[in-house]
Coordinates of C-alpha atoms and ligand atoms in Angstrom, one line a residue:
M229 CA -21.5 28.0 10.6
E230 CA -22.4 28.3 6.7
R231 CA -24.9 26.5 4.9
I232 CA -24.1 24.6 1.6
S233 CA -26.5 23.6 -1.3
L234 CA -25.5 20.6 -3.1
V235 CA -26.2 19.9 -6.8
Q236 CA -25.4 17.1 -9.3
P237 CA -24.8 18.9 -12.6
R238 CA -26.6 17.8 -15.7
H239 CA -24.9 14.9 -17.8
C240 CA -22.9 16.5 -20.9
Y241 CA -25.1 14.7 -23.3
A242 CA -28.6 15.4 -21.8
S243 CA -30.9 17.4 -24.1
P244 CA -31.5 20.9 -22.8
T245 CA -35.1 20.0 -21.5
G246 CA -36.7 17.3 -19.8
Q247 CA -34.8 14.5 -17.8
G248 CA -31.0 14.0 -18.1
H249 CA -29.3 10.9 -17.3
V250 CA -31.3 9.9 -14.1
Y251 CA -28.5 7.9 -12.2
S252 CA -28.0 8.0 -8.1
P253 CA -25.4 10.6 -7.5
T254 CA -23.7 8.5 -4.9
S255 CA -20.4 10.3 -4.5
L256 CA -22.5 13.7 -3.9
W257 CA -24.4 11.7 -1.5
T258 CA -21.5 10.5 0.4
A259 CA -20.0 14.1 0.7
A260 CA -23.6 15.5 1.7
S261 CA -23.6 12.6 4.4
R262 CA -20.3 13.3 6.0
I263 CA -20.7 17.2 6.1
I264 CA -24.2 16.3 7.9
Q265 CA -22.5 14.0 10.3
A266 CA -19.9 16.6 11.0
G267 CA -22.7 18.9 12.1
G268 CA -22.7 20.8 9.0
E269 CA -25.7 22.4 7.5
V270 CA -26.7 21.0 4.0
A271 CA -29.6 23.4 2.9
E272 CA -30.6 21.0 0.0
I273 CA -29.4 18.3 -2.4
Q274 CA -30.3 18.7 -6.1
D275 CA -30.1 16.8 -9.1
E276 CA -30.1 18.6 -12.4
N277 CA -30.7 15.7 -14.3
L278 CA -34.1 15.5 -12.6
R279 CA -35.1 19.1 -12.9
P280 CA -33.3 22.6 -13.0
S281 CA -31.8 23.6 -9.6
E282 CA -31.9 26.9 -7.9
P283 CA -29.6 26.6 -5.1
K284 CA -30.7 28.9 -2.0
E285 CA -27.3 29.4 -0.6
G286 CA -24.4 31.4 -1.4
I287 CA -22.1 28.3 -1.4
V288 CA -22.8 25.6 -3.5
G289 CA -21.1 22.0 -3.8
L290 CA -20.8 20.4 -7.1
N291 CA -19.8 17.1 -8.1
L292 CA -17.5 16.4 -11.1
L293 CA -17.3 12.5 -11.7
G294 CA -14.9 12.7 -14.6
A295 CA -13.4 15.0 -17.2
P296 CA -16.4 15.5 -19.5
Y297 CA -18.2 17.5 -16.3
V298 CA -15.3 20.1 -16.6
P299 CA -17.0 22.3 -19.4
V300 CA -20.5 21.7 -17.8
V301 CA -19.6 23.1 -14.3
R302 CA -17.6 26.1 -15.7
R303 CA -20.6 27.1 -17.7
M304 CA -22.6 26.9 -14.4
I305 CA -20.0 28.8 -12.3
F306 CA -19.4 31.6 -15.2
N307 CA -22.8 31.8 -17.1
V308 CA -25.3 30.9 -14.2
F309 CA -23.8 31.6 -10.8
R310 CA -21.5 34.4 -11.8
R311 CA -20.2 36.1 -8.8
N312 CA -22.9 35.4 -6.3
V313 CA -21.8 32.0 -5.5
L314 CA -18.8 30.4 -3.8
P315 CA -18.3 27.2 -5.8
V316 CA -17.0 24.0 -3.8
L317 CA -16.0 21.4 -6.3
G318 CA -15.4 17.7 -5.4
G319 CA -15.4 14.3 -7.3
Q320 CA -12.6 12.3 -8.7
V321 CA -11.5 14.3 -11.6
M322 CA -10.9 17.3 -9.2
Q323 CA -8.3 15.0 -7.6
G324 CA -6.1 15.3 -10.9
F325 CA -5.8 19.3 -10.9
D326 CA -3.4 21.1 -9.0
D327 CA -4.1 24.4 -7.3
A328 CA -3.0 26.5 -10.5
Q329 CA -4.9 24.5 -12.8
R330 CA -8.1 24.4 -10.5
T331 CA -7.8 28.4 -10.5
A332 CA -7.2 28.5 -14.3
L333 CA -10.4 26.3 -15.0
F334 CA -12.8 27.5 -12.3
G335 CA -11.7 30.7 -11.1
M336 CA -9.6 31.8 -8.1
H337 CA -12.3 31.4 -5.3
A338 CA -13.3 27.9 -6.5
V339 CA -12.8 25.7 -3.1
N340 CA -11.2 22.2 -3.8
G341 CA -14.0 20.1 -1.7
N342 CA -12.0 17.1 -1.9
D343 CA -9.9 18.7 0.8
D344 CA -11.2 18.2 4.0
V345 CA -9.4 21.1 5.7
A346 CA -10.4 23.5 3.0
L347 CA -14.0 22.4 3.1
A348 CA -14.5 22.5 6.8
R349 CA -12.7 25.8 6.8
T350 CA -15.3 27.0 4.1
L351 CA -18.2 25.6 6.2
G352 CA -17.0 26.4 9.4
I353 CA -16.9 23.0 10.8
E354 CA -14.1 20.9 12.1
A355 CA -12.3 18.9 9.7
A356 CA -11.8 16.2 12.2
A357 CA -15.6 15.8 12.8
L358 CA -15.9 14.7 9.0
P359 CA -16.2 10.7 9.3
A360 CA -13.8 8.9 6.7
P361 CA -15.8 8.0 3.6
E362 CA -15.7 4.2 4.5
M363 CA -17.3 4.9 7.8
T364 CA -20.0 7.1 6.4
S365 CA -23.6 5.7 6.0
L366 CA -25.9 7.3 3.4
V367 CA -29.1 6.9 5.5
P368 CA -29.2 10.5 6.5
V369 CA -29.3 11.5 3.0
Y370 CA -31.6 8.9 1.7
E371 CA -34.2 9.8 4.1
R372 CA -34.0 13.5 2.8
I373 CA -35.0 12.2 -0.8
S374 CA -38.6 12.3 -1.5
D375 CA -40.7 9.5 -2.6
A376 CA -41.1 10.6 -5.9
D377 CA -37.2 11.1 -6.5
M378 CA -36.3 7.8 -4.9
R379 CA -38.6 5.9 -6.9
E380 CA -36.8 7.6 -10.0
Y381 CA -33.5 6.2 -8.7
L382 CA -34.6 2.9 -7.3
S383 CA -36.2 1.8 -10.4
R384 CA -33.0 2.2 -12.3
E385 CA -29.5 0.9 -11.9
M386 CA -27.9 2.7 -9.0
S387 CA -24.2 3.1 -7.9
F388 CA -23.6 1.5 -4.5
Y389 CA -20.4 2.5 -2.7
L390 CA -18.8 -0.9 -1.7
S391 CA -15.2 -0.1 -2.0
Q392 CA -12.7 2.4 -3.2
G393 CA -9.0 2.2 -4.6
C394 CA -7.0 -0.6 -6.7
G395 CA -3.8 -2.3 -5.9
Y396 CA -3.0 -2.5 -9.8
H397 CA -1.2 0.5 -11.9
C398 CA -2.9 0.7 -15.4
S399 CA -1.5 3.8 -16.8
F400 CA -4.5 4.7 -18.7
C401 CA -6.7 4.7 -15.5
A402 CA -7.3 7.8 -13.5
A403 CA -8.8 6.1 -10.6
D404 CA -7.3 5.8 -6.8
R405 CA -4.9 3.3 -7.7
T406 CA -1.2 2.2 -6.9
E407 CA 1.3 4.3 -9.2
K408 CA 4.5 3.1 -10.9
D409 CA 7.2 5.1 -12.5
P410 CA 6.9 4.5 -16.2
F411 CA 10.9 4.7 -16.6
S412 CA 12.2 3.2 -13.4
G413 CA 9.5 0.7 -12.9
Q414 CA 9.4 1.6 -9.0
I415 CA 6.0 1.7 -7.1
I416 CA 5.6 5.5 -6.2
R417 CA 2.4 5.1 -4.4
K418 CA 0.9 2.0 -3.1
V419 CA -2.9 1.6 -2.7
Q420 CA -4.9 -1.1 -1.1
E421 CA -8.7 -1.7 -2.0
R422 CA -10.4 -0.2 1.0
Y423 CA -14.0 -1.5 1.8
R424 CA -16.7 0.3 3.7
A425 CA -17.4 -0.8 7.4
P426 CA -19.8 -3.9 7.3
D427 CA -22.1 -2.4 9.8
V428 CA -22.5 0.6 7.4
L429 CA -23.0 -1.6 4.4
E430 CA -25.8 -3.5 6.2
C431 CA -27.4 -0.5 7.3
D432 CA -27.6 1.3 4.0
L433 CA -28.5 -2.0 2.0
A434 CA -31.4 -2.7 4.6
Y435 CA -32.6 0.9 4.1
L436 CA -32.6 0.5 0.3
F437 CA -34.6 -2.7 0.6
E438 CA -37.2 -1.4 2.7
R439 CA -37.5 1.9 0.8
A440 CA -38.0 -0.2 -2.2
E441 CA -40.5 -2.4 -0.6
K442 CA -42.5 0.7 0.7
L443 CA -42.4 2.4 -2.9
G444 CA -43.6 -1.2 -4.6
I445 CA -40.1 -1.6 -6.4
Q446 CA -39.6 -5.4 -7.1
Q447 CA -36.2 -5.1 -8.0
L448 CA -33.0 -3.3 -7.2
S449 CA -30.1 -3.1 -9.5
L450 CA -26.7 -1.9 -8.1
Y451 CA -23.5 -1.3 -9.9
L452 CA -20.8 -1.9 -7.4
S453 CA -18.1 0.9 -7.1
N454 CA -15.3 -1.5 -6.7
L455 CA -12.5 -1.1 -9.4
D456 CA -11.8 -4.7 -9.1
V457 CA -14.4 -6.8 -7.3
F458 CA -12.5 -9.8 -6.9
Q459 CA -9.4 -8.1 -5.4
T460 CA -10.1 -8.6 -1.7
P461 CA -11.6 -11.9 -1.1
E462 CA -12.3 -11.8 2.5
K463 CA -14.0 -8.4 2.4
L464 CA -15.9 -9.6 -0.7
E465 CA -17.2 -12.7 1.1
E466 CA -18.2 -10.6 4.2
F467 CA -20.3 -8.4 1.8
A468 CA -21.9 -11.4 0.0
K469 CA -23.0 -12.7 3.5
I470 CA -24.3 -9.3 4.5
V471 CA -26.6 -9.3 1.0
Q472 CA -27.7 -12.8 1.7
T473 CA -29.0 -11.7 5.4
V474 CA -30.5 -8.5 4.1
R475 CA -32.1 -10.2 1.2
A476 CA -33.5 -12.9 3.5
S477 CA -35.5 -10.4 5.5
H478 CA -36.7 -8.8 2.2
P479 CA -38.0 -11.6 0.0
A480 CA -40.2 -9.2 -2.0
V481 CA -37.4 -7.3 -3.7
G482 CA -35.1 -9.0 -6.2
L483 CA -31.6 -7.8 -6.7
R484 CA -29.1 -8.0 -9.5
M485 CA -25.6 -6.7 -9.1
R486 CA -23.1 -5.7 -11.6
G487 CA -19.3 -4.9 -11.3
L488 CA -15.9 -4.5 -13.0
A489 CA -12.9 -7.2 -12.5
C490 CA -9.3 -7.9 -13.5
V491 CA -9.3 -11.3 -15.2
S492 CA -6.2 -12.1 -12.7
S493 CA -8.2 -11.5 -9.6
F494 CA -11.0 -13.6 -10.8
T495 CA -8.6 -16.7 -11.8
R496 CA -6.9 -16.3 -8.5
L497 CA -10.1 -16.7 -6.7
N498 CA -11.6 -19.3 -9.0
H499 CA -8.7 -21.3 -8.4
F500 CA -9.1 -21.2 -4.6
H501 CA -12.4 -21.8 -5.1
K502 CA -11.7 -25.3 -6.9
K503 CA -9.2 -26.3 -4.2
R504 CA -12.5 -25.6 -1.9
K505 CA -10.3 -22.9 0.2
G506 CA -13.2 -20.5 -0.4
R507 CA -16.3 -20.2 -2.2
V508 CA -16.3 -16.8 -2.7
I509 CA -17.5 -16.3 -6.5
R510 CA -20.1 -18.6 -5.8
A511 CA -21.4 -16.6 -2.6
I512 CA -21.4 -13.3 -4.3
C513 CA -23.4 -14.9 -7.4
D514 CA -25.9 -16.2 -4.8
A515 CA -26.1 -12.9 -3.4
G516 CA -27.1 -11.6 -6.7
L517 CA -24.0 -10.8 -8.7
V518 CA -25.4 -11.2 -12.7
S519 CA -22.7 -9.4 -14.6
I520 CA -19.1 -8.6 -14.6
G521 CA -17.0 -6.4 -17.0
F522 CA -13.6 -8.0 -17.4
G523 CA -10.9 -5.2 -18.2
I524 CA -9.2 -6.6 -21.1
D525 CA -7.7 -3.5 -22.4
G526 CA -5.8 -4.4 -25.4
G527 CA -5.3 -7.0 -28.1
N528 CA -2.2 -8.7 -27.2
P529 CA 0.5 -8.8 -24.2
E530 CA 2.8 -6.2 -25.9
V531 CA 0.0 -3.8 -25.5
W532 CA -0.8 -4.8 -21.8
E533 CA 3.0 -4.7 -21.0
S534 CA 2.9 -1.0 -22.7
V535 CA 0.1 0.2 -20.3
Q536 CA 1.6 -1.6 -17.1
K537 CA -1.1 -4.2 -17.4
P538 CA 1.0 -7.2 -17.4
Q539 CA -1.4 -9.1 -14.9
N540 CA -3.5 -9.9 -18.0
V541 CA -0.9 -12.4 -18.7
S542 CA -2.1 -14.0 -21.8
I543 CA -5.1 -14.2 -24.4
K544 CA -5.5 -17.8 -23.4
E545 CA -5.9 -16.8 -19.6
C546 CA -8.3 -13.8 -20.4
E547 CA -10.5 -16.2 -22.7
S548 CA -10.7 -18.8 -19.8
A549 CA -12.0 -16.3 -17.3
I550 CA -14.5 -15.4 -19.6
R551 CA -15.7 -19.0 -20.3
I552 CA -15.7 -19.9 -16.6
A553 CA -17.7 -16.8 -15.7
R554 CA -20.2 -17.8 -18.2
E555 CA -20.3 -21.5 -17.9
E556 CA -19.2 -22.3 -14.3
Y557 CA -21.2 -19.2 -12.5
G558 CA -23.7 -18.0 -14.9
I559 CA -22.4 -14.6 -14.9
T560 CA -22.9 -12.4 -18.1
P561 CA -19.2 -11.5 -19.1
E562 CA -18.7 -8.0 -20.6
V563 CA -15.4 -7.4 -22.5
L564 CA -14.3 -4.0 -21.4
M565 CA -11.9 -3.2 -24.3
V566 CA -10.1 0.1 -23.7
F567 CA -7.7 0.1 -26.6
G568 CA -6.1 2.8 -29.0
H569 CA -3.3 3.2 -26.7
P570 CA -0.2 4.9 -27.9
A571 CA 2.0 2.0 -28.6
E572 CA -0.4 0.4 -30.7
N573 CA -0.5 -0.6 -34.5
E574 CA -2.9 -1.9 -37.0
R575 CA -2.0 -5.6 -36.1
S576 CA -2.7 -4.9 -32.3
L577 CA -6.3 -2.9 -32.7
R578 CA -7.1 -6.1 -35.2
D579 CA -6.2 -8.5 -32.3
A580 CA -8.6 -6.7 -30.2
V581 CA -11.2 -6.8 -32.7
A582 CA -10.8 -10.5 -33.3
F583 CA -10.6 -11.5 -29.6
T584 CA -13.8 -9.4 -29.0
L585 CA -15.7 -11.1 -31.6
R586 CA -14.6 -14.5 -30.4
L587 CA -15.6 -14.0 -27.0
V588 CA -19.0 -12.6 -28.2
E589 CA -19.5 -15.6 -30.5
Q590 CA -18.5 -18.2 -28.1
Y591 CA -19.6 -17.1 -24.8
G592 CA -22.4 -14.7 -25.5
A593 CA -20.1 -11.8 -23.9
V594 CA -21.3 -8.4 -24.3
P595 CA -18.8 -5.9 -26.3
R596 CA -17.9 -2.7 -24.7
P597 CA -15.2 -1.1 -26.4
H598 CA -13.6 2.2 -25.0
M599 CA -11.2 4.6 -26.7
A600 CA -8.1 4.9 -24.5
K601 CA -7.1 8.5 -23.6
N602 CA -3.8 8.6 -22.3
L603 CA -3.7 12.0 -21.1
V604 CA -6.5 12.4 -18.5
P605 CA -6.1 14.7 -15.3
G606 CA -4.5 12.9 -12.5
N607 CA -2.7 10.1 -14.3
Q608 CA 1.1 9.9 -15.0
N609 CA 0.9 11.3 -18.6
W610 CA -0.9 14.4 -17.4
K611 CA 2.0 15.2 -15.1
D612 CA 5.0 14.2 -17.4
P613 CA 6.6 17.6 -18.4
A614 CA 6.8 15.7 -22.1
N615 CA 3.1 16.4 -22.3
Q616 CA 2.9 19.8 -20.9
D617 CA 1.9 21.5 -24.6
R618 CA -0.7 19.3 -24.9
M619 CA -1.8 19.5 -21.3
Q620 CA -2.0 23.5 -21.7
M621 CA -4.3 22.9 -24.8
F622 CA -6.6 21.6 -22.5
L623 CA -6.5 24.3 -20.2
K624 CA -6.7 26.8 -22.7
H625 CA -9.8 25.3 -24.3
P626 CA -11.7 23.5 -21.5
E627 CA -14.3 22.5 -23.8
A628 CA -11.9 19.6 -25.0
F629 CA -12.0 18.0 -21.7
Q630 CA -15.3 16.3 -22.9
A631 CA -13.1 14.5 -25.6
L632 CA -11.5 12.6 -22.8
D633 CA -14.8 10.6 -22.4
F634 CA -13.6 7.1 -23.0
T635 CA -16.7 6.7 -25.3
T636 CA -15.5 9.5 -27.6
L637 CA -13.8 8.9 -30.9
P638 CA -10.3 9.9 -31.1
C639 CA -9.3 13.2 -32.0
A640 CA -5.8 15.3 -32.6
L641 CA -5.7 16.3 -29.0
T642 CA -6.2 12.7 -27.6
H643 CA -4.4 11.0 -30.5
P644 CA -1.7 13.3 -32.0
D645 CA -0.4 10.7 -34.6
Q646 CA -2.7 10.9 -37.4
A647 CA -2.5 7.4 -38.8
L648 CA -3.1 5.9 -35.6
R649 CA -5.8 8.1 -34.9
A650 CA -7.6 7.2 -38.2
L651 CA -7.0 3.2 -37.5
A652 CA -8.1 3.5 -33.9
A653 CA -11.5 5.1 -34.8
H654 CA -12.0 2.4 -37.5
Y655 CA -11.5 -0.3 -35.2
Y656 CA -13.4 1.2 -32.2
R657 CA -16.3 1.7 -34.3
M658 CA -16.0 -2.0 -35.6
I659 CA -16.4 -3.3 -32.1
A660 CA -19.2 -0.8 -31.3
D661 CA -21.0 -2.2 -34.4
I662 CA -21.0 -6.0 -32.8
H663 CA -24.5 -7.2 -31.9
A664 CA -24.7 -7.5 -28.2
G665 CA -27.0 -10.3 -27.9
E666 CA -30.0 -10.4 -26.1
G667 CA -30.3 -7.7 -22.9
G668 CA -26.6 -6.7 -23.8
V669 CA -25.9 -3.0 -24.4
N670 CA -23.0 -2.2 -26.8
T671 CA -21.2 1.3 -26.1
L672 CA -23.0 4.2 -27.5
V673 CA -20.1 6.2 -29.4
T674 CA -19.7 9.7 -28.9
Y675 CA -17.9 12.6 -30.8
P676 CA -15.2 15.1 -29.7
E677 CA -17.0 18.6 -29.3
W678 CA -13.6 20.5 -29.6
S679 CA -10.1 19.7 -30.9
P680 CA -8.1 21.8 -33.1
E681 CA -8.7 20.1 -36.4
I682 CA -12.6 20.2 -36.0
D683 CA -14.3 23.5 -37.0
A684 CA -17.2 25.2 -35.8
E685 CA -19.9 23.5 -38.1
L686 CA -18.5 20.1 -37.2
Q687 CA -18.6 20.8 -33.5
N688 CA -22.1 21.4 -33.8
F689 CA -22.9 18.4 -35.6
H690 CA -20.8 16.5 -32.9
R691 CA -23.0 18.1 -30.1
C692 CA -25.9 17.1 -31.8
L693 CA -25.1 13.8 -32.3
N694 CA -24.1 13.1 -28.9
V695 CA -27.3 13.8 -27.1
G696 CA -28.8 11.0 -25.4
Q697 CA -25.6 8.9 -25.8
F698 CA -25.0 7.8 -22.0
D699 CA -22.6 5.5 -20.9
R700 CA -23.0 3.1 -18.3
Ligands
B12_932 C1 -21.1 5.0 -10.4 C2 -20.0 5.4 -11.3 C3 -20.5 5.9 -12.6 C4 -22.1 5.8 -12.8 C5 -22.7 7.1 -12.3 C6 -22.3 8.3 -11.6 C7 -22.7 9.3 -11.0 N1 -23.8 10.1 -11.5 O1 -22.7 9.4 -9.7 C8 -22.0 6.2 -14.6 C9 -22.1 4.6 -14.7 C10 -23.0 7.2 -15.2 C11 -20.7 6.7 -14.7 C12 -20.5 7.3 -15.9 C13 -18.9 7.7 -16.0 N2 -17.9 7.6 -15.3 CO1 -17.9 6.7 -13.7 N3 -17.6 5.8 -12.2 C14 -18.5 5.2 -11.2 C15 -17.9 4.6 -9.9 C16 -17.7 2.9 -10.2 C17 -18.5 4.8 -8.7 C18 -18.7 6.1 -8.1 C19 -18.8 6.3 -6.8 O2 -20.0 6.1 -6.6 N4 -17.8 6.3 -5.8 C20 -18.0 6.3 -4.5 C21 -17.8 7.8 -3.8 C22 -18.0 7.7 -2.6 O3 -16.4 8.1 -4.1 P1 -16.0 9.5 -5.0 O4 -16.5 9.8 -6.4 O5 -14.5 9.4 -5.0 O6 -16.5 10.6 -4.3 C23 -15.6 11.3 -3.1 C24 -14.9 12.6 -3.3 O7 -14.6 12.7 -4.7 C25 -15.7 13.6 -2.8 N5 -16.6 14.3 -3.7 C26 -17.6 13.8 -4.6 N6 -18.2 14.8 -5.0 C27 -18.2 15.8 -4.2 C28 -18.8 17.2 -4.2 C29 -18.7 17.9 -3.3 C30 -19.4 19.2 -3.3 C31 -17.7 17.8 -2.1 C32 -17.5 18.5 -1.3 C33 -17.0 16.3 -2.2 C34 -17.2 15.7 -3.4 O8 -16.5 13.1 -1.7 C35 -16.6 11.6 -2.1 C36 -16.8 10.9 -0.6 O9 -15.2 10.9 -0.2 C37 -16.4 5.1 -10.2 C38 -15.5 4.2 -9.6 C39 -15.0 4.4 -8.4 N7 -14.6 3.5 -7.5 O10 -15.1 5.5 -7.9 C40 -16.1 5.4 -11.7 C41 -15.6 6.8 -12.2 C42 -15.7 8.0 -11.1 N8 -16.1 7.3 -13.3 C43 -15.1 7.6 -14.1 C44 -15.3 8.0 -15.4 C45 -14.1 8.6 -16.0 C46 -16.7 8.0 -15.9 C47 -17.1 8.5 -17.3 C48 -16.7 9.7 -17.8 C49 -16.5 7.3 -18.2 C50 -16.7 7.8 -19.7 N9 -17.5 7.3 -20.4 O11 -15.4 8.0 -20.2 C51 -18.6 8.6 -17.4 C52 -19.3 9.9 -17.5 C53 -19.7 10.2 -18.6 C54 -20.1 11.6 -18.9 N10 -19.9 11.9 -20.4 O12 -20.3 12.3 -18.2 C55 -13.6 7.5 -13.6 C56 -13.2 9.0 -13.2 C57 -12.0 9.0 -13.2 C58 -11.2 10.3 -13.0 N11 -10.4 10.7 -12.1 O13 -11.6 11.3 -14.1 C59 -14.0 6.6 -12.3 C60 -13.1 6.7 -11.2 C61 -13.8 5.0 -13.0 C62 -12.5 4.8 -13.6 N12 -11.8 3.5 -13.2 O14 -11.6 5.7 -14.0 N13 -19.7 6.3 -13.7

């Protein structure tokens, strides 16, 4: 059997020294726990946001959360590890690369860590022994984290793995979700939200509360992994009850949870709530849900249609969800505005600004603009033969993957139409300039670090300006 060191790479906008973006590396911890429970040997779990890592083993597993981690991990593989280490690469963006793309980016030896068979073969364990992610408790990993490091994680917001997968098919999203053919409108892949097992959720949550109590931390802050919190009401209600039970046994520790949601799922559930068929929203609020980022993602129904998000229905319906969240449930609504999609024009971009301003003014919503990147590893545009030239540019210039960060201003690679690029940048900055109100944090805008139109001097300016601009 082979031993593996696991390392969370440093955030791409971290300064060269000191702490990086300290945030629980939940994806890496889940992978670690699965390996441990399958009888594999995890020699260590390090986080480069806390301190530089010096992996002991010849096999090193790394998590690439999204596209901006591609250049970071390439530097680790080619400049630091060189030929002495076999890299095992996991994380969601890896799901978007085929074998040839993975080899082009990370070398011919890099193992696809998301593939259980390849992972098991590399470590000399049985693939069948790896528990399903939904059945995996993180306690075996939490126990290995020192009190000093756990204090760092528990005193900040952490990611809580509650569910994975989404039944909707928004074309700009690269998460695990239903896929629809853009031309025929046929569903190519149907995905349903998958919750973790209730006993696993209870066990992990109780452990976090106990550890917080022991470390004298008075409040836990959790970011739920759900792509659309209100999508599966029965499971959400079950979770709300689990949270309430755990909290009742640990009254000294408070809890604040936030999540992301689709307007349509919230509206559907609120309707049921009114008919007293269920009190799910109230239950999860009582359990500690304080903030919801609603995916508005465009300023009018034509834009939603163009990105396969017709479920938003109308501006009126979106506004009503945000008002109800604020006034009836006391939830702080965030306006997650992914915009600057290819089919947009100045009118639709202005509609997005106008709508955000209104929601901020009338309901104290928190503005959170993001610049749509229509070509992201794993989404349909990435696979579309019409985009192969642009896709190849990313493979040839991997530094460009940073520009796929949704907080990053548009560039020629992400927005080839020059006029739309300028307009999108202008209106994105405008929403990012809106005052977020007390306690709210607007998006911190970042700059593209590589694109054909950006010269070396500008690249350097952009790198410097990006330092510390962490998204949440
Ligand atoms: C928490 C979270 C964050 C946190 C912190 C993440 C952290 N350090 O762990 C914060 C808020 C910081 C964050 C930031 C970003 N995030 Co985020 N985030 C999430 C979220 C909500 C939950 C992640 C999670 O814990 N999942 C649960 C675990 C169990 O699942 P998993 O990630 O799939 O991991 C499994 C496998 O991939 C594999 N695996 C993972 N790592 C490894 C490593 C090894 C060695 C092995 C063998 C296997 C393995 O095993 C795991 C268990 O099966 C997800 C949404 C979601 N539902 O996943 C988005 C998500 C992962 N984020 C995403 C993105 C794009 C980002 C940003 C780039 C956003 C942006 N600004 O554009 C930034 C990063 C910015 C930057 N410049 O670096 C995308 C990734 C899409 C993609 N396919 O590329 C997601 C899916 C959201 C979305 N709807 O698009 N994020």
